[in-house]
Amino acid sequence: MAGRGTGPDFVEALARGLDVLACFDRDSPTMSLTEVAAAAGLARPTARRLLLTLEELGFVRSRGGAFSLTPKVLTLGMAYVGALGLWDIARPHLEDLVARTGESSSMAQLDGSDIVYVARVSVPKLIALRVDIGTRFPAAQTSQGKVLLAALSPEELADTLAQRSRAGVPPMIGRSPEQLRAELTEVRARGWAFADEELAPGVRSVAVPVRDGQGVVRAAMNVTVHAAETSSERLLRDHLPLLLRTAGDVSAEWALWQARPHTEVNPGSATAG
């Protein structure tokens, strides 16, 4: 995996360490040294040094020759979300939306050709796919992904779609790149996207954009239903208006949060009055 850098300041060791962390997922929560080395494309001695370093830093634990991630890795992603201020703003709105629809709602952002879930409020329903914070899916097969892809320029879209998905989900069959681009044009014009069992059987969802203070699409918010319980017509008629209103409220509050005045105070410079 490593060796992708082309710039003079590229740090290969850092890239390899991140590759090691990325090896662990839902299907491989625990791995041996040999498995990590193979998954990351590293020599065993290199993989061992990286794992031991990550263990000393608290991101990895070992037991009986097997390695696994620790909850500390969540700080890497949550620091990003926290820096945006988005989750604290979105959480009460997501909870209210779920209470009103009785369906799960999530927020995701684009990472390469995948979406990554950054916030979620769920209800206990049997859905074919398990979703947690950090879960990734191919963007082109999800309603949230379509919203995020539709916000890209033609050049950005081509570069994004050219990247290989890291979600481990079979690609959708039966839709050409031209058909996808035509659908994204429609998504951009109407302001929402729909996915009907494109990711997995029984999974149906609608998504809308979440914008920052400059009006740039930075995330997508959805409502997900079970196709056997909720028709497409009901999803769009009953849930989409609530979703649009919720995303608008989150975008407006986020814009206010980003525009807030702030001052950094150095406690050492304070003087007694």
Tab-separated table of N, CA and C in Angstrom, residues 52-205:
chain	number	residue	atom	x	y	z
A	52	LEU	N	4.574	-2.652	16.827
A	52	LEU	CA	5.061	-2.413	18.178
A	52	LEU	C	5.045	-0.922	18.520
A	53	THR	N	5.333	-0.083	17.530
A	53	THR	CA	5.261	1.361	17.753
A	53	THR	C	3.827	1.796	18.021
A	54	LEU	N	2.893	1.278	17.211
A	54	LEU	CA	1.491	1.612	17.397
A	54	LEU	C	0.971	1.073	18.732
A	55	GLU	N	1.503	-0.075	19.155
A	55	GLU	CA	1.109	-0.616	20.456
A	55	GLU	C	1.607	0.285	21.591
A	56	GLU	N	2.831	0.765	21.458
A	56	GLU	CA	3.369	1.644	22.490
A	56	GLU	C	2.611	2.952	22.559
A	57	LEU	N	2.094	3.409	21.419
A	57	LEU	CA	1.311	4.643	21.377
A	57	LEU	C	-0.130	4.419	21.827
A	58	GLY	N	-0.522	3.160	21.975
A	58	GLY	CA	-1.857	2.862	22.463
A	58	GLY	C	-2.908	2.622	21.410
A	59	PHE	N	-2.530	2.572	20.131
A	59	PHE	CA	-3.501	2.372	19.063
A	59	PHE	C	-3.723	0.903	18.735
A	60	VAL	N	-2.810	0.036	19.151
A	60	VAL	CA	-2.879	-1.401	18.862
A	60	VAL	C	-2.592	-2.157	20.143
A	61	ARG	N	-3.240	-3.318	20.328
A	61	ARG	CA	-2.905	-4.209	21.430
A	61	ARG	C	-2.582	-5.588	20.854
A	62	SER	N	-1.761	-6.340	21.564
A	62	SER	CA	-1.403	-7.689	21.126
A	62	SER	C	-1.708	-8.685	22.224
A	63	ARG	N	-2.123	-9.864	21.796
A	63	ARG	CA	-2.408	-10.932	22.744
A	63	ARG	C	-2.231	-12.274	22.038
A	64	GLY	N	-1.314	-13.094	22.570
A	64	GLY	CA	-1.092	-14.409	21.988
A	64	GLY	C	-0.636	-14.369	20.544
A	65	GLY	N	0.139	-13.361	20.183
A	65	GLY	CA	0.626	-13.258	18.807
A	65	GLY	C	-0.356	-12.648	17.838
A	66	ALA	N	-1.510	-12.196	18.320
A	66	ALA	CA	-2.514	-11.580	17.458
A	66	ALA	C	-2.647	-10.105	17.824
A	67	PHE	N	-2.864	-9.273	16.819
A	67	PHE	CA	-2.964	-7.833	17.012
A	67	PHE	C	-4.380	-7.362	16.705
A	68	SER	N	-4.799	-6.329	17.415
A	68	SER	CA	-6.101	-5.712	17.163
A	68	SER	C	-6.022	-4.239	17.526
A	69	LEU	N	-6.959	-3.465	16.999
A	69	LEU	CA	-7.002	-2.038	17.294
A	69	LEU	C	-7.595	-1.798	18.671
A	70	THR	N	-7.277	-0.674	19.250
A	70	THR	CA	-7.878	-0.256	20.509
A	70	THR	C	-8.842	0.903	20.235
A	71	PRO	N	-9.713	1.206	21.177
A	71	PRO	CA	-10.636	2.335	20.976
A	71	PRO	C	-9.932	3.673	20.743
A	72	LYS	N	-8.636	3.744	21.048
A	72	LYS	CA	-7.935	5.014	20.876
A	72	LYS	C	-7.909	5.463	19.423
A	73	VAL	N	-8.028	4.515	18.482
A	73	VAL	CA	-8.015	4.911	17.073
A	73	VAL	C	-9.197	5.811	16.745
A	74	LEU	N	-10.276	5.732	17.547
A	74	LEU	CA	-11.427	6.598	17.305
A	74	LEU	C	-11.067	8.062	17.462
A	75	THR	N	-10.039	8.348	18.270
A	75	THR	CA	-9.656	9.747	18.465
A	75	THR	C	-9.165	10.374	17.172
A	76	LEU	N	-8.628	9.566	16.260
A	76	LEU	CA	-8.136	10.107	14.993
A	76	LEU	C	-9.286	10.650	14.165
A	77	GLY	N	-10.364	9.869	14.063
A	77	GLY	CA	-11.503	10.332	13.295
A	77	GLY	C	-12.333	11.356	14.015
A	78	MET	N	-12.539	11.154	15.323
A	78	MET	CA	-13.379	12.083	16.064
A	78	MET	C	-12.733	13.451	16.204
A	79	ALA	N	-11.396	13.499	16.169
A	79	ALA	CA	-10.739	14.807	16.188
A	79	ALA	C	-11.108	15.594	14.937
A	80	TYR	N	-11.219	14.888	13.817
A	80	TYR	CA	-11.610	15.544	12.570
A	80	TYR	C	-13.040	16.049	12.645
A	81	VAL	N	-13.932	15.163	13.087
A	81	VAL	CA	-15.333	15.555	13.183
A	81	VAL	C	-15.507	16.681	14.193
A	82	GLY	N	-14.802	16.567	15.316
A	82	GLY	CA	-14.909	17.595	16.338
A	82	GLY	C	-14.402	18.940	15.859
A	83	ALA	N	-13.348	18.909	15.039
A	83	ALA	CA	-12.804	20.157	14.517
A	83	ALA	C	-13.814	20.855	13.617
A	84	LEU	N	-14.631	20.067	12.933
A	84	LEU	CA	-15.651	20.661	12.085
A	84	LEU	C	-16.783	21.267	12.901
A	85	GLY	N	-16.996	20.737	14.113
A	85	GLY	CA	-18.123	21.173	14.914
A	85	GLY	C	-19.439	20.606	14.411
A	86	LEU	N	-19.362	19.701	13.437
A	86	LEU	CA	-20.558	19.231	12.750
A	86	LEU	C	-21.376	18.263	13.597
A	87	TRP	N	-20.703	17.329	14.280
A	87	TRP	CA	-21.443	16.311	15.011
A	87	TRP	C	-22.234	16.916	16.159
A	88	ASP	N	-21.619	17.816	16.933
A	88	ASP	CA	-22.331	18.428	18.050
A	88	ASP	C	-23.567	19.181	17.570
A	89	ILE	N	-23.448	19.778	16.389
A	89	ILE	CA	-24.582	20.515	15.826
A	89	ILE	C	-25.644	19.563	15.298
A	90	ALA	N	-25.198	18.497	14.626
A	90	ALA	CA	-26.135	17.610	13.934
A	90	ALA	C	-26.870	16.657	14.868
A	91	ARG	N	-26.244	16.256	15.974
A	91	ARG	CA	-26.804	15.187	16.800
A	91	ARG	C	-28.254	15.433	17.225
A	92	PRO	N	-28.589	16.569	17.834
A	92	PRO	CA	-29.995	16.738	18.245
A	92	PRO	C	-30.960	16.756	17.071
A	93	HIS	N	-30.505	17.261	15.930
A	93	HIS	CA	-31.362	17.275	14.740
A	93	HIS	C	-31.578	15.858	14.211
A	94	LEU	N	-30.522	15.046	14.199
A	94	LEU	CA	-30.660	13.664	13.761
A	94	LEU	C	-31.596	12.901	14.696
A	95	GLU	N	-31.432	13.113	15.992
A	95	GLU	CA	-32.280	12.420	16.960
A	95	GLU	C	-33.743	12.804	16.778
A	96	ASP	N	-33.986	14.079	16.523
A	96	ASP	CA	-35.367	14.535	16.306
A	96	ASP	C	-35.931	13.960	15.008
A	97	LEU	N	-35.117	13.909	13.971
A	97	LEU	CA	-35.565	13.353	12.692
A	97	LEU	C	-35.921	11.879	12.844
A	98	VAL	N	-35.076	11.122	13.546
A	98	VAL	CA	-35.345	9.698	13.761
A	98	VAL	C	-36.615	9.507	14.581
A	99	ALA	N	-36.831	10.362	15.573
A	99	ALA	CA	-38.042	10.276	16.389
A	99	ALA	C	-39.295	10.531	15.552
A	100	ARG	N	-39.188	11.392	14.567
A	100	ARG	CA	-40.351	11.753	13.755
A	100	ARG	C	-40.615	10.751	12.636
A	101	THR	N	-39.547	10.158	12.089
A	101	THR	CA	-39.724	9.213	10.979
A	101	THR	C	-39.798	7.763	11.436
A	102	GLY	N	-39.184	7.461	12.582
A	102	GLY	CA	-39.096	6.074	13.019
A	102	GLY	C	-38.086	5.283	12.221
A	103	GLU	N	-37.218	5.978	11.492
A	103	GLU	CA	-36.205	5.325	10.655
A	103	GLU	C	-34.819	5.848	11.003
A	104	SER	N	-33.793	5.080	10.640
A	104	SER	CA	-32.413	5.462	10.926
A	104	SER	C	-31.980	6.622	10.033
A	105	SER	N	-31.087	7.436	10.557
A	105	SER	CA	-30.539	8.555	9.798
A	105	SER	C	-29.040	8.646	10.052
A	106	SER	N	-28.300	9.015	9.003
A	106	SER	CA	-26.840	9.065	9.100
A	106	SER	C	-26.303	10.266	8.368
A	107	MET	N	-25.039	10.581	8.656
A	107	MET	CA	-24.300	11.579	7.895
A	107	MET	C	-23.006	10.946	7.420
A	108	ALA	N	-22.597	11.310	6.214
A	108	ALA	CA	-21.381	10.742	5.643
A	108	ALA	C	-20.631	11.806	4.863
A	109	GLN	N	-19.334	11.561	4.699
A	109	GLN	CA	-18.489	12.427	3.882
A	109	GLN	C	-17.728	11.572	2.874
A	110	LEU	N	-17.202	12.220	1.846
A	110	LEU	CA	-16.528	11.521	0.764
A	110	LEU	C	-15.067	11.273	1.102
A	111	ASP	N	-14.601	10.049	0.832
A	111	ASP	CA	-13.192	9.692	0.988
A	111	ASP	C	-12.803	8.853	-0.210
A	112	GLY	N	-12.168	9.488	-1.192
A	112	GLY	CA	-11.899	8.794	-2.441
A	112	GLY	C	-13.213	8.504	-3.141
A	113	SER	N	-13.383	7.269	-3.602
A	113	SER	CA	-14.631	6.887	-4.268
A	113	SER	C	-15.630	6.280	-3.295
A	114	ASP	N	-15.341	6.356	-2.005
A	114	ASP	CA	-16.224	5.818	-0.972
A	114	ASP	C	-16.835	6.941	-0.150
A	115	ILE	N	-17.934	6.615	0.527
A	115	ILE	CA	-18.415	7.466	1.602
A	115	ILE	C	-17.987	6.840	2.921
A	116	VAL	N	-17.782	7.680	3.933
A	116	VAL	CA	-17.454	7.218	5.275
A	116	VAL	C	-18.467	7.837	6.229
A	117	TYR	N	-19.076	7.016	7.065
A	117	TYR	CA	-20.076	7.496	8.008
A	117	TYR	C	-19.413	8.235	9.159
A	118	VAL	N	-19.866	9.456	9.428
A	118	VAL	CA	-19.297	10.271	10.502
A	118	VAL	C	-20.299	10.513	11.630
A	119	ALA	N	-21.564	10.196	11.420
A	119	ALA	CA	-22.582	10.346	12.455
A	119	ALA	C	-23.744	9.432	12.113
A	120	ARG	N	-24.393	8.901	13.153
A	120	ARG	CA	-25.519	8.005	12.895
A	120	ARG	C	-26.407	7.906	14.132
A	121	VAL	N	-27.704	7.933	13.897
A	121	VAL	CA	-28.694	7.623	14.916
A	121	VAL	C	-29.582	6.539	14.312
A	122	SER	N	-29.607	5.369	14.935
A	122	SER	CA	-30.293	4.229	14.327
A	122	SER	C	-31.471	3.765	15.156
A	123	VAL	N	-32.326	2.984	14.509
A	123	VAL	CA	-33.442	2.324	15.180
A	123	VAL	C	-33.243	0.820	15.007
A	124	PRO	N	-33.754	0.024	15.938
A	124	PRO	CA	-33.515	-1.430	15.878
A	124	PRO	C	-34.374	-2.121	14.837
A	125	LYS	N	-33.915	-2.053	13.589
A	125	LYS	CA	-34.603	-2.747	12.507
A	125	LYS	C	-33.608	-3.641	11.788
A	126	LEU	N	-34.106	-4.730	11.214
A	126	LEU	CA	-33.251	-5.671	10.507
A	126	LEU	C	-32.962	-5.139	9.106
A	127	ILE	N	-31.748	-4.635	8.917
A	127	ILE	CA	-31.293	-4.150	7.619
A	127	ILE	C	-30.127	-5.030	7.189
A	128	ALA	N	-30.009	-5.251	5.877
A	128	ALA	CA	-29.021	-6.196	5.369
A	128	ALA	C	-27.589	-5.790	5.690
A	129	LEU	N	-27.337	-4.498	5.907
A	129	LEU	CA	-25.972	-4.024	6.126
A	129	LEU	C	-25.844	-3.378	7.499
A	130	ARG	N	-24.770	-3.716	8.198
A	130	ARG	CA	-24.492	-3.067	9.474
A	130	ARG	C	-23.707	-1.789	9.202
A	131	VAL	N	-24.092	-0.727	9.883
A	131	VAL	CA	-23.450	0.576	9.697
A	131	VAL	C	-23.007	1.116	11.047
A	132	ASP	N	-21.739	1.493	11.143
A	132	ASP	CA	-21.187	2.128	12.330
A	132	ASP	C	-20.421	3.367	11.896
A	133	ILE	N	-20.018	4.182	12.866
A	133	ILE	CA	-19.159	5.316	12.558
A	133	ILE	C	-17.863	4.756	11.957
A	134	GLY	N	-17.466	5.285	10.802
A	134	GLY	CA	-16.275	4.799	10.126
A	134	GLY	C	-16.550	3.791	9.035
A	135	THR	N	-17.777	3.256	8.970
A	135	THR	CA	-18.124	2.332	7.892
A	135	THR	C	-18.020	3.049	6.554
A	136	ARG	N	-17.500	2.330	5.555
A	136	ARG	CA	-17.404	2.918	4.219
A	136	ARG	C	-18.138	2.045	3.211
A	137	PHE	N	-18.755	2.720	2.222
A	137	PHE	CA	-19.439	2.060	1.124
A	137	PHE	C	-19.075	2.779	-0.181
A	138	PRO	N	-19.177	2.097	-1.314
A	138	PRO	CA	-18.934	2.773	-2.599
A	138	PRO	C	-19.926	3.920	-2.793
A	139	ALA	N	-19.412	5.097	-3.056
A	139	ALA	CA	-20.266	6.289	-3.125
A	139	ALA	C	-21.344	6.163	-4.194
A	140	ALA	N	-21.007	5.599	-5.334
A	140	ALA	CA	-21.944	5.557	-6.457
A	140	ALA	C	-23.131	4.646	-6.201
A	141	GLN	N	-23.073	3.818	-5.147
A	141	GLN	CA	-24.161	2.890	-4.849
A	141	GLN	C	-25.008	3.335	-3.670
A	142	THR	N	-24.802	4.560	-3.203
A	142	THR	CA	-25.546	5.056	-2.042
A	142	THR	C	-26.155	6.414	-2.350
A	143	SER	N	-27.237	6.730	-1.657
A	143	SER	CA	-27.866	8.038	-1.854
A	143	SER	C	-26.953	9.158	-1.362
A	144	GLN	N	-26.285	8.956	-0.233
A	144	GLN	CA	-25.378	9.983	0.272
A	144	GLN	C	-24.204	10.184	-0.681
A	145	GLY	N	-23.691	9.097	-1.202
A	145	GLY	CA	-22.579	9.204	-2.133
A	145	GLY	C	-22.947	9.958	-3.391
A	146	LYS	N	-24.151	9.721	-3.895
A	146	LYS	CA	-24.591	10.429	-5.096
A	146	LYS	C	-24.677	11.934	-4.843
A	147	VAL	N	-25.162	12.306	-3.657
A	147	VAL	CA	-25.216	13.726	-3.313
A	147	VAL	C	-23.826	14.340	-3.313
A	148	LEU	N	-22.879	13.636	-2.714
A	148	LEU	CA	-21.518	14.157	-2.610
A	148	LEU	C	-20.811	14.162	-3.966
A	149	LEU	N	-21.032	13.133	-4.770
A	149	LEU	CA	-20.432	13.090	-6.108
A	149	LEU	C	-21.011	14.183	-6.998
A	150	ALA	N	-22.308	14.451	-6.848
A	150	ALA	CA	-22.954	15.470	-7.679
A	150	ALA	C	-22.418	16.868	-7.402
A	151	ALA	N	-21.816	17.063	-6.241
A	151	ALA	CA	-21.284	18.385	-5.884
A	151	ALA	C	-19.895	18.626	-6.461
A	152	LEU	N	-19.278	17.608	-7.069
A	152	LEU	CA	-17.930	17.740	-7.608
A	152	LEU	C	-17.945	18.344	-9.006
A	153	SER	N	-16.842	18.960	-9.376
A	153	SER	CA	-16.667	19.434	-10.753
A	153	SER	C	-16.452	18.217	-11.653
A	154	PRO	N	-16.626	18.356	-12.962
A	154	PRO	CA	-16.398	17.210	-13.861
A	154	PRO	C	-15.002	16.601	-13.706
A	155	GLU	N	-14.003	17.439	-13.517
A	155	GLU	CA	-12.642	16.923	-13.356
A	155	GLU	C	-12.491	16.174	-12.033
A	156	GLU	N	-13.028	16.750	-10.955
A	156	GLU	CA	-12.967	16.086	-9.654
A	156	GLU	C	-13.742	14.778	-9.670
A	157	LEU	N	-14.881	14.757	-10.359
A	157	LEU	CA	-15.688	13.553	-10.433
A	157	LEU	C	-14.931	12.438	-11.153
A	158	ALA	N	-14.294	12.784	-12.273
A	158	ALA	CA	-13.536	11.769	-13.020
A	158	ALA	C	-12.403	11.208	-12.175
A	159	ASP	N	-11.687	12.068	-11.485
A	159	ASP	CA	-10.581	11.601	-10.632
A	159	ASP	C	-11.096	10.733	-9.490
A	160	THR	N	-12.220	11.117	-8.922
A	160	THR	CA	-12.784	10.369	-7.796
A	160	THR	C	-13.246	8.984	-8.220
A	161	LEU	N	-13.983	8.912	-9.315
A	161	LEU	CA	-14.497	7.629	-9.771
A	161	LEU	C	-13.393	6.703	-10.258
A	162	ALA	N	-12.252	7.273	-10.626
A	162	ALA	CA	-11.124	6.449	-11.079
A	162	ALA	C	-10.423	5.747	-9.919
A	163	GLN	N	-10.683	6.186	-8.698
A	163	GLN	CA	-10.045	5.581	-7.531
A	163	GLN	C	-10.760	4.289	-7.140
A	164	ARG	N	-9.986	3.302	-6.731
A	164	ARG	CA	-10.549	2.014	-6.344
A	164	ARG	C	-11.218	2.112	-4.984
A	165	SER	N	-12.409	1.537	-4.883
A	165	SER	CA	-13.126	1.519	-3.614
A	165	SER	C	-12.393	0.629	-2.614
A	166	ARG	N	-12.392	1.053	-1.360
A	166	ARG	CA	-11.808	0.271	-0.276
A	166	ARG	C	-12.878	-0.286	0.651
A	167	ALA	N	-14.119	-0.303	0.171
A	167	ALA	CA	-15.234	-0.719	1.014
A	167	ALA	C	-15.401	-2.235	1.081
A	168	GLY	N	-14.879	-2.950	0.099
A	168	GLY	CA	-15.043	-4.399	0.084
A	168	GLY	C	-16.442	-4.846	-0.289
A	169	VAL	N	-17.197	-3.979	-0.977
A	169	VAL	CA	-18.552	-4.293	-1.403
A	169	VAL	C	-18.549	-4.528	-2.907
A	170	PRO	N	-19.238	-5.572	-3.387
A	170	PRO	CA	-19.271	-5.827	-4.838
A	170	PRO	C	-19.804	-4.623	-5.593
A	171	PRO	N	-19.181	-4.260	-6.709
A	171	PRO	CA	-19.662	-3.102	-7.478
A	171	PRO	C	-21.025	-3.373	-8.090
A	172	MET	N	-21.784	-2.319	-8.278
A	172	MET	CA	-23.100	-2.444	-8.888
A	172	MET	C	-22.962	-2.788	-10.362
A	173	ILE	N	-23.772	-3.710	-10.823
A	173	ILE	CA	-23.728	-4.149	-12.217
A	173	ILE	C	-24.946	-3.593	-12.948
A	174	GLY	N	-24.734	-3.154	-14.175
A	174	GLY	CA	-25.859	-2.751	-14.996
A	174	GLY	C	-26.007	-1.262	-15.201
A	175	ARG	N	-25.071	-0.451	-14.682
A	175	ARG	CA	-25.148	0.991	-14.905
A	175	ARG	C	-23.824	1.462	-15.483
A	176	SER	N	-23.885	2.144	-16.595
A	176	SER	CA	-22.682	2.630	-17.259
A	176	SER	C	-22.235	3.947	-16.632
A	177	PRO	N	-20.969	4.327	-16.850
A	177	PRO	CA	-20.515	5.637	-16.353
A	177	PRO	C	-21.356	6.787	-16.895
A	178	GLU	N	-21.820	6.657	-18.122
A	178	GLU	CA	-22.655	7.710	-18.696
A	178	GLU	C	-23.992	7.814	-17.973
A	179	GLN	N	-24.567	6.672	-17.606
A	179	GLN	CA	-25.835	6.685	-16.874
A	179	GLN	C	-25.653	7.280	-15.477
A	180	LEU	N	-24.525	6.968	-14.850
A	180	LEU	CA	-24.251	7.538	-13.536
A	180	LEU	C	-24.114	9.046	-13.624
A	181	ARG	N	-23.380	9.545	-14.600
A	181	ARG	CA	-23.209	10.990	-14.746
A	181	ARG	C	-24.542	11.679	-15.027
A	182	ALA	N	-25.397	11.027	-15.814
A	182	ALA	CA	-26.720	11.603	-16.076
A	182	ALA	C	-27.546	11.665	-14.791
A	183	GLU	N	-27.456	10.625	-13.970
A	183	GLU	CA	-28.184	10.632	-12.704
A	183	GLU	C	-27.650	11.716	-11.773
A	184	LEU	N	-26.339	11.898	-11.751
A	184	LEU	CA	-25.750	12.923	-10.885
A	184	LEU	C	-26.159	14.323	-11.331
A	185	THR	N	-26.316	14.513	-12.624
A	185	THR	CA	-26.802	15.804	-13.120
A	185	THR	C	-28.208	16.071	-12.602
A	186	GLU	N	-29.037	15.026	-12.578
A	186	GLU	CA	-30.391	15.162	-12.052
A	186	GLU	C	-30.375	15.426	-10.551
A	187	VAL	N	-29.488	14.737	-9.838
A	187	VAL	CA	-29.358	14.940	-8.394
A	187	VAL	C	-28.972	16.382	-8.095
A	188	ARG	N	-28.030	16.897	-8.844
A	188	ARG	CA	-27.562	18.272	-8.648
A	188	ARG	C	-28.702	19.268	-8.873
A	189	ALA	N	-29.548	18.982	-9.855
A	189	ALA	CA	-30.630	19.915	-10.191
A	189	ALA	C	-31.758	19.888	-9.161
A	190	ARG	N	-32.100	18.719	-8.651
A	190	ARG	CA	-33.249	18.633	-7.749
A	190	ARG	C	-32.873	18.741	-6.273
A	191	GLY	N	-31.596	18.507	-5.932
A	191	GLY	CA	-31.145	18.706	-4.566
A	191	GLY	C	-31.265	17.516	-3.647
A	192	TRP	N	-31.527	16.344	-4.167
A	192	TRP	CA	-31.571	15.125	-3.353
A	192	TRP	C	-31.295	13.915	-4.232
A	193	ALA	N	-30.933	12.803	-3.574
A	193	ALA	CA	-30.596	11.582	-4.303
A	193	ALA	C	-31.333	10.402	-3.691
A	194	PHE	N	-31.579	9.409	-4.521
A	194	PHE	CA	-32.340	8.230	-4.127
A	194	PHE	C	-31.551	6.984	-4.507
A	195	ALA	N	-31.545	6.003	-3.631
A	195	ALA	CA	-30.898	4.713	-3.919
A	195	ALA	C	-31.851	3.609	-3.510
A	196	ASP	N	-32.223	2.772	-4.449
A	196	ASP	CA	-33.211	1.730	-4.213
A	196	ASP	C	-32.579	0.353	-4.377
A	197	GLU	N	-32.144	-0.236	-3.269
A	197	GLU	CA	-31.542	-1.570	-3.234
A	197	GLU	C	-30.328	-1.686	-4.162
A	198	GLU	N	-29.584	-0.602	-4.279
A	198	GLU	CA	-28.371	-0.606	-5.095
A	198	GLU	C	-27.163	-1.098	-4.312
A	199	LEU	N	-27.206	-0.900	-3.000
A	199	LEU	CA	-26.089	-1.319	-2.156
A	199	LEU	C	-26.278	-2.736	-1.650
A	200	ALA	N	-27.504	-3.062	-1.279
A	200	ALA	CA	-27.824	-4.399	-0.779
A	200	ALA	C	-29.332	-4.595	-0.873
A	201	PRO	N	-29.801	-5.844	-0.990
A	201	PRO	CA	-31.248	-6.094	-1.034
A	201	PRO	C	-31.936	-5.570	0.220
A	202	GLY	N	-33.056	-4.906	0.007
A	202	GLY	CA	-33.848	-4.413	1.123
A	202	GLY	C	-33.471	-3.052	1.639
A	203	VAL	N	-32.368	-2.474	1.151
A	203	VAL	CA	-31.903	-1.183	1.651
A	203	VAL	C	-32.321	-0.084	0.671
A	204	ARG	N	-33.155	0.820	1.156
A	204	ARG	CA	-33.655	1.929	0.338
A	204	ARG	C	-33.412	3.228	1.115
A	205	SER	N	-32.926	4.266	0.435
A	205	SER	CA	-32.618	5.500	1.164
A	205	SER	C	-32.742	6.718	0.275
